[in-house]
């Protein structure tokens, strides 16, 4: 059961309307790494969570908080759009650089939402459910959550420097602080799950199940010009589980065969011959 409380999580106010900034903020509302994405991701992970109740409870806590963040951003966008008009759109595109980069005010703010936030990114592309990850594997999901919070906080930090509006910046600072905590939170969950089950996903498919392919798990293949990649711990260090040292393969060679697919039936109306490709 969900209940809506009228007060926002944090105060949202702007010093002055700014329709151009409203358009930019759409990215952290309805973009790939926006608040709508983490809201849906955490909630669906929580809805489907099985096993230890503390993980489900945490996911539902944070997912519900993200619903509030979506409402905060909608309020912020609405305030930034106060007083916007079609004339503002025309004025914005008079500057060639602005027109080329932004295209002026988001016309959907005028035509579709009536000066309100939209479930879209900054270019008006609708939010997409394929953005979310809810796999049923806790470690895989928590790592995805850390990635989402990292990208989301990065975008808010960039937006912070795109405005001098202290009211907007205050809202952003609250979001940046909460996103920092959320990164800590997912790190803690990841560490706990790694200590419990190991660092590789899924833990239920152990290395020994890879049989003859196990050595392939420890080789770094140099497949680009230069050899600087050898300098990293991923190429010459120890595996995270301490089981073995990595091996740097300077000049890797292909170990498979040349593909030689069958020619389809003529009813498919292709123009292929039945000449076989040599594997030599």
CSV table of C-alpha atoms in Angstrom, one decimal:
chain,number,residue,atom,x,y,z
A,1,UNK,CA,0.0,0.0,0.0
A,2,UNK,CA,1.3,3.5,-0.8
A,3,UNK,CA,0.1,6.7,0.7
A,4,UNK,CA,0.9,10.2,-0.6
A,5,UNK,CA,1.9,12.9,1.8
A,6,UNK,CA,1.4,16.5,0.5
A,7,UNK,CA,4.7,17.8,1.8
A,8,UNK,CA,7.7,17.3,-0.4
A,9,UNK,CA,10.8,15.5,1.0
A,10,UNK,CA,12.8,18.7,0.8
A,11,UNK,CA,11.8,22.3,0.0
A,12,UNK,CA,11.8,23.1,-3.7
A,13,UNK,CA,11.9,26.7,-4.9
A,14,UNK,CA,13.5,28.7,-7.6
A,15,UNK,CA,14.8,32.3,-7.7
A,16,UNK,CA,13.3,33.0,-11.1
A,17,UNK,CA,11.6,31.1,-14.0
A,18,UNK,CA,14.0,29.5,-16.5
A,19,UNK,CA,12.3,27.4,-19.2
A,20,UNK,CA,15.6,26.4,-20.8
A,21,UNK,CA,16.8,24.9,-17.5
A,22,UNK,CA,13.5,23.2,-17.1
A,23,UNK,CA,14.2,21.4,-20.4
A,24,UNK,CA,17.7,20.3,-19.2
A,25,UNK,CA,16.3,19.0,-15.9
A,26,UNK,CA,14.0,16.7,-17.8
A,27,UNK,CA,17.1,14.5,-18.3
A,28,UNK,CA,17.4,13.7,-14.6
A,29,UNK,CA,13.7,13.2,-14.4
A,30,UNK,CA,12.8,10.9,-17.4
A,31,UNK,CA,16.2,10.1,-18.9
A,32,UNK,CA,18.0,6.7,-18.8
A,33,UNK,CA,19.5,7.4,-15.4
A,34,UNK,CA,16.9,9.8,-14.1
A,35,UNK,CA,14.7,9.5,-11.0
A,36,UNK,CA,11.9,7.7,-12.9
A,37,UNK,CA,14.4,4.9,-13.7
A,38,UNK,CA,15.8,4.3,-10.2
A,39,UNK,CA,12.2,4.6,-8.8
A,40,UNK,CA,11.0,1.8,-11.1
A,41,UNK,CA,14.1,-0.2,-10.8
A,42,UNK,CA,14.2,-0.3,-7.0
A,43,UNK,CA,10.4,-0.9,-6.7
A,44,UNK,CA,10.4,-3.8,-9.2
A,45,UNK,CA,13.4,-5.3,-7.5
A,46,UNK,CA,11.6,-5.0,-4.2
A,47,UNK,CA,8.3,-6.3,-5.5
A,48,UNK,CA,10.0,-9.4,-6.8
A,49,UNK,CA,12.5,-9.9,-4.0
A,50,UNK,CA,12.6,-13.3,-2.3
A,51,UNK,CA,14.7,-14.5,0.6
A,52,UNK,CA,16.0,-12.2,3.3
A,53,UNK,CA,13.4,-9.6,4.2
A,54,UNK,CA,16.0,-6.9,5.0
A,55,UNK,CA,16.9,-6.6,1.2
A,56,UNK,CA,13.2,-6.3,0.2
A,57,UNK,CA,12.6,-3.7,2.9
A,58,UNK,CA,15.6,-1.7,1.9
A,59,UNK,CA,14.6,-1.7,-1.8
A,60,UNK,CA,11.1,-0.6,-0.9
A,61,UNK,CA,12.3,2.1,1.3
A,62,UNK,CA,14.6,3.6,-1.3
A,63,UNK,CA,12.2,3.0,-4.2
A,64,UNK,CA,9.4,4.8,-2.3
A,65,UNK,CA,11.8,7.7,-1.6
A,66,UNK,CA,12.5,7.9,-5.3
A,67,UNK,CA,8.8,8.4,-6.0
A,68,UNK,CA,9.2,11.6,-3.8
A,69,UNK,CA,12.2,12.7,-5.9
A,70,UNK,CA,10.1,12.4,-9.1
A,71,UNK,CA,7.5,14.7,-7.5
A,72,UNK,CA,10.2,17.1,-6.4
A,73,UNK,CA,11.6,17.4,-9.9
A,74,UNK,CA,8.1,17.8,-11.3
A,75,UNK,CA,7.6,20.7,-8.9
A,76,UNK,CA,11.0,22.2,-9.8
A,77,UNK,CA,10.3,22.0,-13.5
A,78,UNK,CA,6.8,23.5,-13.0
A,79,UNK,CA,8.3,26.5,-11.1
A,80,UNK,CA,10.9,27.0,-13.8
A,81,UNK,CA,8.2,27.1,-16.4
A,82,UNK,CA,6.0,29.6,-14.6
A,83,UNK,CA,5.0,32.3,-17.1
A,84,UNK,CA,6.5,30.6,-20.1
A,85,UNK,CA,4.8,31.3,-23.4
A,86,UNK,CA,5.1,30.5,-27.1
A,87,UNK,CA,6.8,33.9,-27.5
A,88,UNK,CA,9.6,32.7,-25.2
A,89,UNK,CA,10.2,29.7,-27.5
A,90,UNK,CA,10.6,32.0,-30.5
A,91,UNK,CA,12.9,34.3,-28.6
A,92,UNK,CA,15.1,31.5,-27.4
A,93,UNK,CA,15.9,30.3,-30.9
A,94,UNK,CA,17.0,33.7,-32.1
A,95,UNK,CA,20.5,33.0,-30.8
A,96,UNK,CA,22.1,30.6,-33.3
A,97,UNK,CA,24.2,28.7,-30.7
A,98,UNK,CA,21.2,28.2,-28.4
A,99,UNK,CA,19.1,27.0,-31.4
A,100,UNK,CA,21.7,24.6,-32.5
A,101,UNK,CA,22.4,23.1,-29.0
A,102,UNK,CA,19.0,23.3,-27.3
A,103,UNK,CA,16.4,24.2,-29.9
A,104,UNK,CA,14.9,26.6,-27.4
A,105,UNK,CA,12.3,25.7,-24.8
A,106,UNK,CA,10.9,22.2,-25.0
A,107,UNK,CA,7.7,22.8,-27.0
A,108,UNK,CA,6.1,19.9,-25.2
A,109,UNK,CA,6.1,21.9,-22.0
A,110,UNK,CA,3.9,24.3,-23.8
A,111,UNK,CA,1.8,21.9,-26.0
A,112,UNK,CA,1.5,18.7,-24.0
A,113,UNK,CA,2.0,19.2,-20.3
A,114,UNK,CA,0.7,22.8,-19.8
A,115,UNK,CA,4.0,23.9,-18.1
A,116,UNK,CA,4.6,20.8,-16.1
A,117,UNK,CA,7.2,18.0,-16.0
A,118,UNK,CA,7.0,15.2,-18.5
A,119,UNK,CA,8.1,11.5,-18.3
A,120,UNK,CA,10.7,12.2,-21.0
A,121,UNK,CA,14.4,13.0,-21.3
A,122,UNK,CA,15.8,16.5,-22.2
A,123,UNK,CA,15.2,15.8,-25.9
A,124,UNK,CA,11.6,14.8,-25.4
A,125,UNK,CA,12.2,11.0,-25.8
A,126,UNK,CA,9.7,9.1,-23.7
A,127,UNK,CA,10.9,7.2,-20.6
A,128,UNK,CA,11.4,3.6,-21.5
A,129,UNK,CA,10.8,0.6,-19.2
A,130,UNK,CA,13.8,-1.2,-20.7
A,131,UNK,CA,16.0,1.2,-18.8
A,132,UNK,CA,15.4,-0.7,-15.5
A,133,UNK,CA,17.2,-3.9,-14.3
A,134,UNK,CA,15.4,-6.3,-12.0
A,135,UNK,CA,17.0,-9.7,-12.6
A,136,UNK,CA,16.1,-11.6,-9.4
A,137,UNK,CA,19.9,-11.9,-8.6
A,138,UNK,CA,20.6,-9.6,-5.7
A,139,UNK,CA,24.3,-9.0,-6.3
A,140,UNK,CA,23.7,-8.3,-10.0
A,141,UNK,CA,20.9,-5.9,-9.2
A,142,UNK,CA,22.8,-4.1,-6.5
A,143,UNK,CA,25.7,-3.5,-8.8
A,144,UNK,CA,23.3,-2.1,-11.4
A,145,UNK,CA,21.8,0.1,-8.7
A,146,UNK,CA,25.3,1.5,-7.9
A,147,UNK,CA,25.8,2.2,-11.6
A,148,UNK,CA,22.5,4.0,-11.9
A,149,UNK,CA,23.1,6.2,-8.8
A,150,UNK,CA,26.6,7.0,-10.1
A,151,UNK,CA,25.4,8.1,-13.5
A,152,UNK,CA,22.4,10.0,-12.0
A,153,UNK,CA,24.5,11.9,-9.5
A,154,UNK,CA,27.0,12.7,-12.2
A,155,UNK,CA,24.3,14.3,-14.3
A,156,UNK,CA,22.9,16.3,-11.4
A,157,UNK,CA,26.4,17.6,-10.6
A,158,UNK,CA,26.8,18.7,-14.2
A,159,UNK,CA,23.4,20.5,-14.0
A,160,UNK,CA,24.4,22.1,-10.8
A,161,UNK,CA,27.1,24.0,-12.7
A,162,UNK,CA,24.7,25.0,-15.5
A,163,UNK,CA,22.7,27.3,-13.3
A,164,UNK,CA,23.4,30.2,-10.9
A,165,UNK,CA,19.9,29.9,-9.4
A,166,UNK,CA,20.5,29.4,-5.7
A,167,UNK,CA,17.1,27.9,-5.1
A,168,UNK,CA,17.6,25.3,-7.8
A,169,UNK,CA,21.1,24.6,-6.5
A,170,UNK,CA,19.7,24.0,-3.0
A,171,UNK,CA,17.4,21.3,-4.4
A,172,UNK,CA,20.3,19.8,-6.4
A,173,UNK,CA,22.5,19.8,-3.2
A,174,UNK,CA,19.8,17.7,-1.4
A,175,UNK,CA,19.6,15.3,-4.4
A,176,UNK,CA,23.4,15.1,-4.6
A,177,UNK,CA,23.6,14.3,-0.9
A,178,UNK,CA,20.9,11.6,-1.0
A,179,UNK,CA,22.5,10.1,-4.2
A,180,UNK,CA,25.8,9.9,-2.3
A,181,UNK,CA,24.2,8.0,0.5
A,182,UNK,CA,22.5,5.7,-2.0
A,183,UNK,CA,25.9,4.9,-3.4
A,184,UNK,CA,27.1,4.1,0.0
A,185,UNK,CA,24.1,1.9,0.6
A,186,UNK,CA,24.5,-0.2,-2.5
A,187,UNK,CA,28.2,-0.5,-1.8
A,188,UNK,CA,27.4,-1.9,1.7
A,189,UNK,CA,24.9,-4.4,0.2
A,190,UNK,CA,27.4,-5.4,-2.5
A,191,UNK,CA,30.2,-6.0,0.0
A,192,UNK,CA,27.9,-8.1,2.2
A,193,UNK,CA,26.7,-10.2,-0.7
A,194,UNK,CA,30.2,-10.7,-2.0
A,195,UNK,CA,31.5,-11.8,1.4
A,196,UNK,CA,28.6,-14.3,1.6
A,197,UNK,CA,28.6,-15.7,-2.0
A,198,UNK,CA,31.8,-14.5,-3.7
A,199,UNK,CA,32.4,-11.7,-6.2
A,200,UNK,CA,31.3,-13.4,-9.4
A,201,UNK,CA,27.6,-13.5,-10.6
A,202,UNK,CA,26.0,-15.9,-10.5
A,203,UNK,CA,27.6,-17.7,-7.5
A,204,UNK,CA,25.5,-20.7,-8.3
A,205,UNK,CA,27.6,-21.5,-11.4
A,206,UNK,CA,31.0,-22.1,-9.8
A,207,UNK,CA,34.3,-22.0,-11.7
A,208,UNK,CA,34.6,-25.8,-11.7
A,209,UNK,CA,31.4,-26.0,-13.8
A,210,UNK,CA,33.3,-24.2,-16.6
A,211,UNK,CA,35.4,-27.4,-16.9
A,212,UNK,CA,38.0,-27.1,-19.7
A,213,UNK,CA,37.3,-23.4,-20.1
A,214,UNK,CA,38.5,-22.3,-16.6
A,215,UNK,CA,41.9,-21.0,-17.9
A,216,UNK,CA,40.0,-18.6,-20.1
A,217,UNK,CA,38.8,-16.8,-17.0
A,218,UNK,CA,42.3,-15.5,-16.1
A,219,UNK,CA,43.7,-14.4,-19.5
A,220,UNK,CA,43.9,-10.8,-20.7
A,221,UNK,CA,43.9,-10.7,-24.5
A,222,UNK,CA,45.7,-7.7,-26.0
A,223,UNK,CA,43.4,-7.0,-29.0
A,224,UNK,CA,44.2,-3.4,-29.7
A,225,UNK,CA,47.2,-1.5,-30.8
A,226,UNK,CA,49.7,-0.9,-28.1
A,227,UNK,CA,50.4,-2.8,-24.8
A,228,UNK,CA,49.6,-0.2,-22.2
A,229,UNK,CA,46.7,-2.3,-20.9
A,230,UNK,CA,49.3,-4.7,-19.5
A,231,UNK,CA,50.1,-2.1,-16.8
A,232,UNK,CA,46.8,-2.6,-15.0
A,233,UNK,CA,46.1,-5.0,-12.2
A,234,UNK,CA,43.5,-6.6,-14.4
A,235,UNK,CA,46.3,-8.0,-16.6
A,236,UNK,CA,49.1,-9.1,-14.2
A,237,UNK,CA,47.5,-9.1,-10.8
A,238,UNK,CA,45.6,-11.6,-8.7
A,239,UNK,CA,42.0,-12.5,-9.3
A,240,UNK,CA,39.7,-10.9,-6.7
A,241,UNK,CA,39.1,-14.2,-5.0
A,242,UNK,CA,42.9,-14.7,-4.7
A,243,UNK,CA,42.7,-18.1,-6.5
A,244,UNK,CA,45.1,-17.4,-9.4
A,245,UNK,CA,47.3,-14.8,-11.2
A,246,UNK,CA,46.1,-13.2,-14.4
A,247,UNK,CA,48.0,-14.0,-17.6
A,248,UNK,CA,48.7,-11.3,-20.2
A,249,UNK,CA,48.4,-12.7,-23.7
A,250,UNK,CA,50.4,-10.3,-25.9
A,251,UNK,CA,49.5,-11.8,-29.3
A,252,UNK,CA,46.4,-13.8,-28.9
A,253,UNK,CA,45.3,-16.2,-31.7
A,254,UNK,CA,41.9,-17.3,-32.7
A,255,UNK,CA,41.0,-20.8,-31.4
A,256,UNK,CA,37.8,-21.4,-33.4
A,257,UNK,CA,36.8,-22.4,-36.8
A,258,UNK,CA,35.8,-20.3,-39.8
A,259,UNK,CA,32.0,-20.2,-39.9
A,260,UNK,CA,30.6,-22.1,-42.8
A,261,UNK,CA,26.7,-21.8,-42.7
A,262,UNK,CA,24.4,-23.8,-44.9
A,263,UNK,CA,22.9,-22.2,-47.9
A,264,UNK,CA,19.1,-21.6,-47.3
A,265,UNK,CA,16.4,-23.2,-49.4
A,266,UNK,CA,15.8,-21.6,-52.8
A,267,UNK,CA,12.2,-20.7,-51.7
A,268,UNK,CA,13.8,-17.8,-49.8
A,269,UNK,CA,14.8,-16.3,-53.1
A,270,UNK,CA,18.4,-15.6,-52.3
A,271,UNK,CA,21.1,-15.3,-54.9
A,272,UNK,CA,23.7,-17.4,-53.1
A,273,UNK,CA,25.8,-20.2,-54.6
A,274,UNK,CA,26.6,-23.5,-52.8
A,275,UNK,CA,30.3,-22.8,-52.9
A,276,UNK,CA,31.8,-23.6,-49.5
A,277,UNK,CA,34.1,-21.3,-47.7
A,278,UNK,CA,37.6,-22.7,-47.1
A,279,UNK,CA,38.7,-23.0,-43.5
A,280,UNK,CA,42.4,-22.7,-44.5
